[in-house]
């Protein structure tokens, strides 16, 4: 203790100043910590790449160039970003409401099915109306898929984690069945769904790139979702139920209703992500339609710490990694397994940095009297 | 009594960001004494003891144990030096047996075998030495809270504790269990165990301690021998001003009946032959405080849940404000003017992770002016929360602090403020001062009496008999889910105690 007792007044003042600064700028501090974490992960990744006999600077250049460096890559990154963002919003809103939804993958697929049904089989609509109806169909299909797990939870008390996960497999196989028969174009030899009509396609917003209107929609939806969660009574109720179910019931909040709204939103968002991917990028459902967006969305939400800005940044990071890694593989010849390792490193470091920020904010803001 | 100094604190200072928790505390504890640390919540009693036990570290200052400097305070080291601490919330694993809990963390004599039987004999020897009777094979979840506390003490003794620190030990006990505890502590003390007893309850401090140190706002106000002080002096030292021990209640004309329970019965779905509540009928008139006294776990919780609409009775009828509300939801009741201050503020009354401002509108967030159109009005809510913390004296740096960072007393003030700032005609209050210090208790009581004068009807459910007697106009005694008697507040405490213990049944 002797070295502690020698601490005179001045250093304590500096320490308190740092604490005060951190308390006021927690957002900035945690962002800095996250960026440092990514840097650290890339550094280790670079060393691993060097071990593999590839010039790490070359590889990193491809990563940056592939995802940002040119118009097409940039557009592709932002296109990838869209379904990721929807899935992470889906997970985040469920999490805030005390519902553990790991079923975004299945809900996204079902959303795409809904959108393809409306987009390919209903003809003669005005493009705006057609697009709108497709999105609504996606939302409804996704919501129903989440609703199955939700009703099992509300009325039978069965665990939603297992149910949402199992429903992913059901959705994948169901889609597989559909593209082998019911929604396969009769003349096609490939197992794909019917292609949506031009009036149901989302317009490109950056020429000479795949970037479509879904990007703008996803940003608007993010704002709306967080507005609902933080600034409306129903959002307040959902958060209360998520944070303390019992206190919510004591406060007269209708838990079943709040949970139903949460279900519709979580499933609807994932379904909307599927509709966007379909209407903006792929136009038909193929085997492996989702590149694991539903699962990546969980990572994005956790990494973004369920915070709107955090989720946007994390979704962007995931998209950059996904697109840039492809470029690294093609350009610098970095082997695919190594890419997975680097991606894993980034995720682990960023999540670990989240815990660091947590501890920090506890010391800074905590302090029970 | 020996006057040997066992433990001394010298100039202990400890600050948390924004708060000085301990300000230059110097204190001696004599060997073989029961030394009480008395003070309100947040006075620094627990912090000081947590430093001794090694859960915190002092910023400066030294500790001497048996004349030697005691450094590197960690819990492990503390146990090695014969210091045992019984926390307010027990550190027991509910689905382990008593034996398993006691030997938890003890190295086995023959690893990798657990050698429970070896430990059993050792523990029984210790228990015998200190005169504690205990069944080692019961699960923790099967035994009463009072018994659990005994187990905690036995655990500490088994680990060789010569100094026992008890942090607010009676806050979870019934009056009877508290008396048992005191008997046990006195017996231990006679066998040479030094005891530090943290409390904010004057009566018990006067009852069992030899010396008393009073702390207030992180400062040591005074240390006195019990024989040389009075409860009155202590309370003045503790609060820093005179406090009221007897309330003057305004005469009030009791109006029409606001709450009527008619033959309420609640079955137990684990056991068909048991009733959690049986034929409960009573009425509460406007402006009246009716107290429900009883030992914990005699149906009070269920009764409160039924009145507040959280649970439906198996049979019977409830009416409130002249309407049949048996099938109303909690929100409907709240909208009619019911307020509920639940027993467990941490789990029922508050959302701990939410900010003060969010907790302040937990029930009313959807109403005007907090919601206009589709949106919550942040400015209005913040203004309301600021009013609440000012008017109800919630000590906090800001309304944006999560309530989990507030002390128990301040948490309760948030709830009381929320319920009182709302339109209310009927107030259901359960254990409103549980775990609060004298100042906060007085404050809550004052607010309840003020509400009564304004014509609010109050049903007070509490296991604190003193509290029920001080506040109520009439007292109903509940025992095993039945109302077993009605008395008025001047009735002798012994008589009520007998009813609470079920003496009407022979």
GROMACS .gro file of N, CA, C and O in nm, chain B residues 171 173 292 294-297 300 340-345 412 428-436 444 459-465 467-468:
model
  136
  540UNK      N    1  -3.131  -0.779   0.834
  540UNK     CA    2  -3.220  -0.720   0.735
  540UNK      C    3  -3.304  -0.824   0.663
  540UNK      O    4  -3.405  -0.793   0.604
  542UNK      N    5  -3.405  -1.110   0.825
  542UNK     CA    6  -3.461  -1.201   0.925
  542UNK      C    7  -3.592  -1.149   0.984
  542UNK      O    8  -3.619  -1.030   0.984
  661UNK      N    9  -5.098  -0.494   0.743
  661UNK     CA   10  -5.106  -0.640   0.749
  661UNK      C   11  -4.975  -0.689   0.807
  661UNK      O   12  -4.870  -0.676   0.746
  663UNK      N   13  -4.735  -0.986   0.984
  663UNK     CA   14  -4.718  -1.130   0.976
  663UNK      C   15  -4.573  -1.163   0.950
  663UNK      O   16  -4.498  -1.080   0.902
  664UNK      N   17  -4.539  -1.286   0.986
  664UNK     CA   18  -4.403  -1.332   0.956
  664UNK      C   19  -4.397  -1.356   0.806
  664UNK      O   20  -4.496  -1.394   0.744
  665UNK      N   21  -4.281  -1.335   0.750
  665UNK     CA   22  -4.262  -1.350   0.606
  665UNK      C   23  -4.311  -1.487   0.558
  665UNK      O   24  -4.310  -1.583   0.633
  666UNK      N   25  -4.354  -1.491   0.431
  666UNK     CA   26  -4.395  -1.617   0.369
  666UNK      C   27  -4.525  -1.672   0.426
  666UNK      O   28  -4.544  -1.793   0.430
  669UNK      N   29  -4.837  -1.305   0.228
  669UNK     CA   30  -4.838  -1.162   0.197
  669UNK      C   31  -4.810  -1.134   0.050
  669UNK      O   32  -4.876  -1.051  -0.012
  709UNK      N   33  -4.857   0.089  -0.650
  709UNK     CA   34  -4.805  -0.030  -0.583
  709UNK      C   35  -4.656  -0.011  -0.558
  709UNK      O   36  -4.580   0.010  -0.651
  710UNK      N   37  -4.616  -0.016  -0.433
  710UNK     CA   38  -4.474  -0.016  -0.401
  710UNK      C   39  -4.439  -0.158  -0.359
  710UNK      O   40  -4.473  -0.202  -0.250
  711UNK      N   41  -4.378  -0.235  -0.450
  711UNK     CA   42  -4.357  -0.377  -0.422
  711UNK      C   43  -4.243  -0.401  -0.324
  711UNK      O   44  -4.162  -0.312  -0.296
  712UNK      N   45  -4.239  -0.524  -0.273
  712UNK     CA   46  -4.143  -0.557  -0.168
  712UNK      C   47  -4.000  -0.559  -0.219
  712UNK      O   48  -3.909  -0.515  -0.152
  713UNK      N   49  -3.984  -0.610  -0.339
  713UNK     CA   50  -3.849  -0.631  -0.390
  713UNK      C   51  -3.817  -0.524  -0.492
  713UNK      O   52  -3.850  -0.535  -0.609
  714UNK      N   53  -3.754  -0.417  -0.445
  714UNK     CA   54  -3.734  -0.305  -0.536
  714UNK      C   55  -3.643  -0.340  -0.652
  714UNK      O   56  -3.658  -0.290  -0.762
  781UNK      N   57  -3.516   0.312  -0.341
  781UNK     CA   58  -3.652   0.314  -0.287
  781UNK      C   59  -3.714   0.452  -0.304
  781UNK      O   60  -3.833   0.465  -0.331
  797UNK      N   61  -5.090   0.046  -0.242
  797UNK     CA   62  -5.056  -0.084  -0.188
  797UNK      C   63  -4.906  -0.082  -0.163
  797UNK      O   64  -4.827  -0.063  -0.254
  798UNK      N   65  -4.867  -0.095  -0.038
  798UNK     CA   66  -4.727  -0.079  -0.002
  798UNK      C   67  -4.678  -0.205   0.065
  798UNK      O   68  -4.740  -0.254   0.158
  799UNK      N   69  -4.569  -0.257   0.016
  799UNK     CA   70  -4.518  -0.379   0.077
  799UNK      C   71  -4.373  -0.358   0.117
  799UNK      O   72  -4.291  -0.316   0.037
  800UNK      N   73  -4.341  -0.385   0.240
  800UNK     CA   74  -4.206  -0.370   0.295
  800UNK      C   75  -4.139  -0.242   0.247
  800UNK      O   76  -4.031  -0.245   0.190
  801UNK      N   77  -4.204  -0.126   0.271
  801UNK     CA   78  -4.152  -0.006   0.207
  801UNK      C   79  -4.016   0.039   0.259
  801UNK      O   80  -3.948   0.115   0.193
  802UNK      N   81  -3.976  -0.008   0.375
  802UNK     CA   82  -3.850   0.042   0.430
  802UNK      C   83  -3.748  -0.069   0.450
  802UNK      O   84  -3.652  -0.053   0.522
  803UNK      N   85  -3.769  -0.180   0.383
  803UNK     CA   86  -3.680  -0.295   0.394
  803UNK      C   87  -3.537  -0.253   0.360
  803UNK      O   88  -3.511  -0.201   0.253
  804UNK      N   89  -3.447  -0.273   0.454
  804UNK     CA   90  -3.306  -0.245   0.428
  804UNK      C   91  -3.269  -0.098   0.421
  804UNK      O   92  -3.161  -0.063   0.377
  805UNK      N   93  -3.360  -0.010   0.464
  805UNK     CA   94  -3.328   0.133   0.459
  805UNK      C   95  -3.275   0.180   0.594
  805UNK      O   96  -3.296   0.117   0.697
  813UNK      N   97  -3.977   0.787   0.430
  813UNK     CA   98  -4.084   0.710   0.365
  813UNK      C   99  -4.211   0.713   0.452
  813UNK      O  100  -4.322   0.735   0.402
  828UNK      N  101  -5.291   0.034   0.204
  828UNK     CA  102  -5.279  -0.099   0.262
  828UNK      C  103  -5.130  -0.127   0.276
  828UNK      O  104  -5.056  -0.131   0.178
  829UNK      N  105  -5.086  -0.141   0.399
  829UNK     CA  106  -4.943  -0.158   0.427
  829UNK      C  107  -4.916  -0.301   0.469
  829UNK      O  108  -4.968  -0.349   0.570
  830UNK      N  109  -4.837  -0.370   0.387
  830UNK     CA  110  -4.802  -0.508   0.422
  830UNK      C  111  -4.656  -0.508   0.463
  830UNK      O  112  -4.569  -0.467   0.388
  831UNK      N  113  -4.630  -0.548   0.586
  831UNK     CA  114  -4.491  -0.541   0.631
  831UNK      C  115  -4.465  -0.646   0.737
  831UNK      O  116  -4.553  -0.681   0.816
  832UNK      N  117  -4.344  -0.697   0.739
  832UNK     CA  118  -4.307  -0.790   0.845
  832UNK      C  119  -4.245  -0.714   0.962
  832UNK      O  120  -4.215  -0.773   1.065
  833UNK      N  121  -4.225  -0.584   0.943
  833UNK     CA  122  -4.168  -0.502   1.049
  833UNK      C  123  -4.282  -0.453   1.138
  833UNK      O  124  -4.356  -0.361   1.105
  834UNK      N  125  -4.296  -0.520   1.250
  834UNK     CA  126  -4.411  -0.495   1.336
  834UNK      C  127  -4.413  -0.351   1.389
  834UNK      O  128  -4.517  -0.287   1.397
  836UNK      N  129  -4.308  -0.091   1.242
  836UNK     CA  130  -4.353  -0.005   1.134
  836UNK      C  131  -4.505  -0.011   1.121
  836UNK      O  132  -4.572   0.092   1.113
  837UNK      N  133  -4.557  -0.132   1.123
  837UNK     CA  134  -4.700  -0.149   1.109
  837UNK      C  135  -4.773  -0.077   1.224
  837UNK      O  136  -4.872  -0.008   1.204
   0.00000   0.00000   0.00000
